PDB file of C-alpha atoms in Angstrom:
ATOM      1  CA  UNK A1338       0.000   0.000   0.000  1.00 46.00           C
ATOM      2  CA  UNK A1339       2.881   2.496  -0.619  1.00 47.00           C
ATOM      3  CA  UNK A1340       2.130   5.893  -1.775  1.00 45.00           C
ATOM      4  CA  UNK A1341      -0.962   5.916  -0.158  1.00 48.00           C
ATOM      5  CA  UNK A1342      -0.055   6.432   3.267  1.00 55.00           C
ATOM      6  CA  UNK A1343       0.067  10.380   1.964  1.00 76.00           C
ATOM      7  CA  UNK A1344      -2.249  12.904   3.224  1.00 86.00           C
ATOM      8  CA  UNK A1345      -2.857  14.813   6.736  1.00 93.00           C
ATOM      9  CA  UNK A1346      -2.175  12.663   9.251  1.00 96.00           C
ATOM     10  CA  UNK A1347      -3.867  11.964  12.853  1.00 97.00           C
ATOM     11  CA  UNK A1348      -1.840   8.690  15.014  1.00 98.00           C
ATOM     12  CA  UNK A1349      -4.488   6.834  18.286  1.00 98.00           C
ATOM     13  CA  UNK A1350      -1.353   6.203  20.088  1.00 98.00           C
ATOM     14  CA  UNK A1351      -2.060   3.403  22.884  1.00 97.00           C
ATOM     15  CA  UNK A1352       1.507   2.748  23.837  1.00 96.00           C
ATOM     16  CA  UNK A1353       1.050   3.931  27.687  1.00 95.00           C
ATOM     17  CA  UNK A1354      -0.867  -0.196  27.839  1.00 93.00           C
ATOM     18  CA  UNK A1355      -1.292  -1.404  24.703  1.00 92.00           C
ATOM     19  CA  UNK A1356      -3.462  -1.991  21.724  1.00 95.00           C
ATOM     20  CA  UNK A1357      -5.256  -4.914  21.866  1.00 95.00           C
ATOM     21  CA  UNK A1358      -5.531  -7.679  19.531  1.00 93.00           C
ATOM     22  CA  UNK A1359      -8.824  -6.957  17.002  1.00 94.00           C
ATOM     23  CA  UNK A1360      -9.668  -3.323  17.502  1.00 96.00           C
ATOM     24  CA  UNK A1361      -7.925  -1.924  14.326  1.00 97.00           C
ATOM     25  CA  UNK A1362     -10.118  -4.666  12.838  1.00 97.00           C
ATOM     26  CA  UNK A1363     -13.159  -3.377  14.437  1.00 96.00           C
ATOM     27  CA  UNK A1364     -12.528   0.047  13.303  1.00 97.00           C
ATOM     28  CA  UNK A1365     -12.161  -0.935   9.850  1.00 97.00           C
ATOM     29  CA  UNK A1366     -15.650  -2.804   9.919  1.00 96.00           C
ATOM     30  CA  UNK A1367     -17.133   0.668  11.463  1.00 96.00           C
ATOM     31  CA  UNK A1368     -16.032   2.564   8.724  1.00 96.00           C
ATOM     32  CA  UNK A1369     -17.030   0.384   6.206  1.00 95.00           C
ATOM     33  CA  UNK A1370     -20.763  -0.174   7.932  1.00 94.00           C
ATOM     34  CA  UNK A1371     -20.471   3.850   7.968  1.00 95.00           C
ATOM     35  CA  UNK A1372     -19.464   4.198   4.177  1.00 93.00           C
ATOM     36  CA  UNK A1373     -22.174   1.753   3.387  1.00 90.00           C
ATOM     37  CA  UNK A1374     -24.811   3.784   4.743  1.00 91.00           C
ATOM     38  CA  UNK A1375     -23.864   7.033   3.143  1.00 88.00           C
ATOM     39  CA  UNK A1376     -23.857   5.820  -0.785  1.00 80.00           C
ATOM     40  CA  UNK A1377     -24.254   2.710  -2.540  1.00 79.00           C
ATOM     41  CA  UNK A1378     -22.067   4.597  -5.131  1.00 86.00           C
ATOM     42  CA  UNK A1379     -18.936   5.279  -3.212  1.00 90.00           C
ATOM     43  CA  UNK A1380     -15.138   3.276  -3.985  1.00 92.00           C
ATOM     44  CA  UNK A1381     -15.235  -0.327  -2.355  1.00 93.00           C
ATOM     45  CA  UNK A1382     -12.427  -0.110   0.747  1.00 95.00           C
ATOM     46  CA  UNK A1383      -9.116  -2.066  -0.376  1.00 97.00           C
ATOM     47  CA  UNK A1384      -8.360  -4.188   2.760  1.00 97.00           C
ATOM     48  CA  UNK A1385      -5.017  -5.527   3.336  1.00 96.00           C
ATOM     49  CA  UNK A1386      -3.635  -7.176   6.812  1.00 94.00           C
ATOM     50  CA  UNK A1387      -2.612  -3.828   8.639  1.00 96.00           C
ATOM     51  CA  UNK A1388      -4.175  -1.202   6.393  1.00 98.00           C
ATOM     52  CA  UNK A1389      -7.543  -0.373   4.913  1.00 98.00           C
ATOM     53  CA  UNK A1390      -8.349   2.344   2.091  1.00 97.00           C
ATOM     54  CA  UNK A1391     -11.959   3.366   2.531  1.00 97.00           C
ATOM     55  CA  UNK A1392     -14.203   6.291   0.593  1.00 96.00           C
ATOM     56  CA  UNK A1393     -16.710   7.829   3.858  1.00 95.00           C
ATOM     57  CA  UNK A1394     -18.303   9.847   2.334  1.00 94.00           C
ATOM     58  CA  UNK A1395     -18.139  11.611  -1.405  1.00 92.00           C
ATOM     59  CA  UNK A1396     -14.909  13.066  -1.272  1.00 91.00           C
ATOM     60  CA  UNK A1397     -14.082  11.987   2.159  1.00 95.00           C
ATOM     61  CA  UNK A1398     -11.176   9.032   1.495  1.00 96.00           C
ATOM     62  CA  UNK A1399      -9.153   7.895   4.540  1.00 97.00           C
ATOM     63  CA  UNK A1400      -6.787   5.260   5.132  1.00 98.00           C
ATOM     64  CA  UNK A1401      -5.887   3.238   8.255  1.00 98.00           C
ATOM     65  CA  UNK A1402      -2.980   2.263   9.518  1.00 98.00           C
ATOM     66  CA  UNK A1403      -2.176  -0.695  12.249  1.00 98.00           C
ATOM     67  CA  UNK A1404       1.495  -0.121  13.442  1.00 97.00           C
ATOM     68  CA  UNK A1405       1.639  -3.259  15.951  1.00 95.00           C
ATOM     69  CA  UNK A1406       5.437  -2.170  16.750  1.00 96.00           C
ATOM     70  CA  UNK A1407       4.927   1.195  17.756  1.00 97.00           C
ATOM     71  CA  UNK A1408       0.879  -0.139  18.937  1.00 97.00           C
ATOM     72  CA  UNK A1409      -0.445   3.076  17.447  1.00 98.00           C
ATOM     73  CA  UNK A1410      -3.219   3.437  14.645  1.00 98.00           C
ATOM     74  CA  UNK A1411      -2.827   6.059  12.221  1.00 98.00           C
ATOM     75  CA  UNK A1412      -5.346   7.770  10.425  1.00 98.00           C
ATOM     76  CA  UNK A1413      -4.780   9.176   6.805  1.00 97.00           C
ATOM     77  CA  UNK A1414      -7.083  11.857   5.447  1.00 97.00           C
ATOM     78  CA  UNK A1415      -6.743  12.272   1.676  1.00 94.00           C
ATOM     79  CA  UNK A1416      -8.328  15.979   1.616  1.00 94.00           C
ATOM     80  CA  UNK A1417      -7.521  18.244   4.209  1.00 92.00           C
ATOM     81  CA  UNK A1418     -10.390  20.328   4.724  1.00 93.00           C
ATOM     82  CA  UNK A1419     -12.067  16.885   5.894  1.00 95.00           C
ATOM     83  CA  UNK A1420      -9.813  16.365   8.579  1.00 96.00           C
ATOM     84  CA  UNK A1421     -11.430  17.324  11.177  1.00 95.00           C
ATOM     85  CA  UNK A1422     -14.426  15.533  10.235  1.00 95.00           C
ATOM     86  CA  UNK A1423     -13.016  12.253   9.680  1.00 97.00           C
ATOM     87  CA  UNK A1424     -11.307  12.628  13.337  1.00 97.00           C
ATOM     88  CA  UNK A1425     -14.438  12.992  14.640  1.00 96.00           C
ATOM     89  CA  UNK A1426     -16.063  10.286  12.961  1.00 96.00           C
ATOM     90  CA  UNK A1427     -12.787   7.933  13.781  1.00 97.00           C
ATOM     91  CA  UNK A1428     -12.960   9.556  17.597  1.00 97.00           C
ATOM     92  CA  UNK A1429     -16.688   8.213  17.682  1.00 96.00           C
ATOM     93  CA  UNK A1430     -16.009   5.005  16.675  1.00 97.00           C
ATOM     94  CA  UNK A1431     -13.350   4.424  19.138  1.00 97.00           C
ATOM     95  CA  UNK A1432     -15.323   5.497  22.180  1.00 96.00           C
ATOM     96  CA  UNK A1433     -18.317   3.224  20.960  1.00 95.00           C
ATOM     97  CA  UNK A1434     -15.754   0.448  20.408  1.00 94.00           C
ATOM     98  CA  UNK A1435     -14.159   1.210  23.633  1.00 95.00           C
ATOM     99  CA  UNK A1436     -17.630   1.110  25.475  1.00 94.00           C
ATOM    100  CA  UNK A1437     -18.774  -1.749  23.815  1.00 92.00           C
ATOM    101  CA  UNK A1438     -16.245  -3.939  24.019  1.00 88.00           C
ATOM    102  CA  UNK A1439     -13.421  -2.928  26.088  1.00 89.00           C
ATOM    103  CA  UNK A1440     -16.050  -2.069  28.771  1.00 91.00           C
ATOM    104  CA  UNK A1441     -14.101   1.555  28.957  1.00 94.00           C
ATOM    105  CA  UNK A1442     -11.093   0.203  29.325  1.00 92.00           C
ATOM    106  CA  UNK A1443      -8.921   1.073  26.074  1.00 94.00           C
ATOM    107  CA  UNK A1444      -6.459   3.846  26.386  1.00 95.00           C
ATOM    108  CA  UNK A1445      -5.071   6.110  24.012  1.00 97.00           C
ATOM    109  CA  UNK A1446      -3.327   9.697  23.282  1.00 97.00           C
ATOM    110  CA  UNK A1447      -4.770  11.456  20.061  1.00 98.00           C
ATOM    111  CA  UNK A1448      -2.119  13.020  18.409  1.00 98.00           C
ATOM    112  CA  UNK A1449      -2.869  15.597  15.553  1.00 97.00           C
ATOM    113  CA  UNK A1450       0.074  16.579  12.209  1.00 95.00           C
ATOM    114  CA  UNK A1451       1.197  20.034  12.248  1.00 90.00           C
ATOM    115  CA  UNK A1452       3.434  20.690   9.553  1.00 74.00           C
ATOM    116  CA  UNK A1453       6.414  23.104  11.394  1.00 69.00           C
ATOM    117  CA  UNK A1454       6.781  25.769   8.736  1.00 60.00           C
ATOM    118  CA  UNK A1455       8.763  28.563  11.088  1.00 61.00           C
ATOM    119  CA  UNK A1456      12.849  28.890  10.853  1.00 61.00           C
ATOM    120  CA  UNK A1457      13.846  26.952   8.072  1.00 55.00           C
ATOM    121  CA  UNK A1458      12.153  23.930   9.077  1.00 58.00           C
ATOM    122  CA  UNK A1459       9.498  21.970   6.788  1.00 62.00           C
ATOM    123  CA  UNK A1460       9.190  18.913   9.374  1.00 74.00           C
ATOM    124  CA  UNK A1461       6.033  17.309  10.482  1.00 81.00           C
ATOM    125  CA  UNK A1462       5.297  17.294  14.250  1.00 92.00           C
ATOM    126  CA  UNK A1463       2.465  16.144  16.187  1.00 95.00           C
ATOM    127  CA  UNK A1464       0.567  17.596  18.908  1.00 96.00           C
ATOM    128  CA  UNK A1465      -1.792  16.555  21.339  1.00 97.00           C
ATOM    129  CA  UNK A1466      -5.060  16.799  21.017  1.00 97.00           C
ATOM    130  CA  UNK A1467      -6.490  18.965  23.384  1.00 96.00           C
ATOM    131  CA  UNK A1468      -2.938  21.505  22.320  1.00 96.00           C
ATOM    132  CA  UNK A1469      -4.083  21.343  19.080  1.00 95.00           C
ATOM    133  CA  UNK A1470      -7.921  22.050  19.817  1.00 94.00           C
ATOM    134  CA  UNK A1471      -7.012  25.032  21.790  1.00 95.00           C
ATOM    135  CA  UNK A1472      -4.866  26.492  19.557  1.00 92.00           C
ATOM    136  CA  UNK A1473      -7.476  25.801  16.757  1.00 93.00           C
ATOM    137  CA  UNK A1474      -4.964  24.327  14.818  1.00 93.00           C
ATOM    138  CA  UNK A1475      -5.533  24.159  10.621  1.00 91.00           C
ATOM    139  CA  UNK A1476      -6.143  21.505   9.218  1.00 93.00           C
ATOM    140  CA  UNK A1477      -8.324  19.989  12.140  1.00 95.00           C
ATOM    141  CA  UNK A1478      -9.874  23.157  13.570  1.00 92.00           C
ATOM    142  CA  UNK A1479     -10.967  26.185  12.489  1.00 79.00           C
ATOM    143  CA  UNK A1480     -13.786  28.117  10.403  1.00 64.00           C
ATOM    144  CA  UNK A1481     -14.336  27.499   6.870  1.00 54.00           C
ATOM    145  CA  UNK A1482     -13.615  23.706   7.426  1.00 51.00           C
ATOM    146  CA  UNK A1483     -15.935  20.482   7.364  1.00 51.00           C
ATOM    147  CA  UNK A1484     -16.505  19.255  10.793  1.00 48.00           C
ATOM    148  CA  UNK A1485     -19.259  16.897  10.953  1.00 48.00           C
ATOM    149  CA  UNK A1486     -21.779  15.121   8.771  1.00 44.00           C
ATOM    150  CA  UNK A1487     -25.089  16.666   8.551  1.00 40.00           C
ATOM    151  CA  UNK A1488     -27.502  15.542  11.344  1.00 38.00           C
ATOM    152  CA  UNK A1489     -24.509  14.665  13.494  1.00 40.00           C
ATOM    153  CA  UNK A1490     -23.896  17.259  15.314  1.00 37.00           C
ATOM    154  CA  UNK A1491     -26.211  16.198  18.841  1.00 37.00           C
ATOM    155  CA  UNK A1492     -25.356  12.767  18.251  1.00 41.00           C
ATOM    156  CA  UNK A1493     -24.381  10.709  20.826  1.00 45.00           C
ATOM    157  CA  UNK A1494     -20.888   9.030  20.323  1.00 43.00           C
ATOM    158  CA  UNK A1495     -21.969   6.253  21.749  1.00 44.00           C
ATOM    159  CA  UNK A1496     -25.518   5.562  20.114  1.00 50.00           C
ATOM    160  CA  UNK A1497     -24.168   6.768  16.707  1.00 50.00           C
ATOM    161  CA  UNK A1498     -22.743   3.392  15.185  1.00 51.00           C
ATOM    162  CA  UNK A1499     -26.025   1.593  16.395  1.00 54.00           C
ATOM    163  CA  UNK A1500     -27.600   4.119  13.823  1.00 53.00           C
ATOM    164  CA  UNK A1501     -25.710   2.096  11.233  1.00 47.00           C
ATOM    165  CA  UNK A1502     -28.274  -0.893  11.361  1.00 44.00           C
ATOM    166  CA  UNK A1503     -31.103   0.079  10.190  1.00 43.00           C
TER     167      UNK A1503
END
């Protein structure tokens, strides 16, 4: 899956424990269940051992990324302005999975890409989450970008998966 590990990129870091066995898994079947009830006429996911391509939404393509070594999964967003709405989307579906089945016991550190354009340097660092939320950082806060789905924005992280089934 080379090349397509591009894009703005968000890392669920659960290295203070550990991630368990089957939840990158799990969040790959959320996101296609979620896909699937958007459009009939969106990209099938490619699914591969450790890494799964899936279309969201129109124009909303993300892939994920199981690194067992570092036990972190990273989260690709192909367009920018849909960052933060596909970290809220992936955020949801990690607290329902969390609730569901890890009866609350998952932990993890959201960390957020900020590309580090001041003295000379072009490198990529990441911040925390709530940092980054504070400082309304671009791509994954701010005005003028898409946050949520329509009709999600009182929903209930942890009823909004069950939606899914109907």
């Amino acid at each position: 899956f080379n090349g397509q590990n591009s894009g703005t990129r968000c890392v669920f870091d659960f290295s203070s424990t550990f991630l368990p066995n089957g939840v990158f898994q799990r969040l790959v079947c959320f996101c296609i269940a979620y896909s699937g009830s958007q459009s009939s006429k969106l990209k099938e996911p490619k699914l591969f051992k450790n890494c799964a391509h899936v279309t969201l939404e129109p124009d909303l393509e993300i892939t994920l990324l199981e690194e067992t070594a570092s036990q972190c999964i990273s989260l690709f967003i192909m367009e920018p302005r849909f960052a933060g709405k596909a970290l809220s989307i992936a955020q949801s579906m990690l607290h329902k999975l969390n609730a569901d089945v890890m009866n609350f016991g998952l932990r993890w550190e959201t960390l957020l890409e900020h590309i580090n354009t001041g003295h000379n340097s072009n490198e990529n660092v990441f911040i925390p989450y709530d940092v980054a939320r504070k400082k309304s950082l671009r791509p994954w806060f701010g005005e003028g970008l898409v946050h949520r789905t329509s009709g999600m924005s009182n929903v209930d992280p942890f009823s909004f998966v069950d939606s899914l089934k109907d």
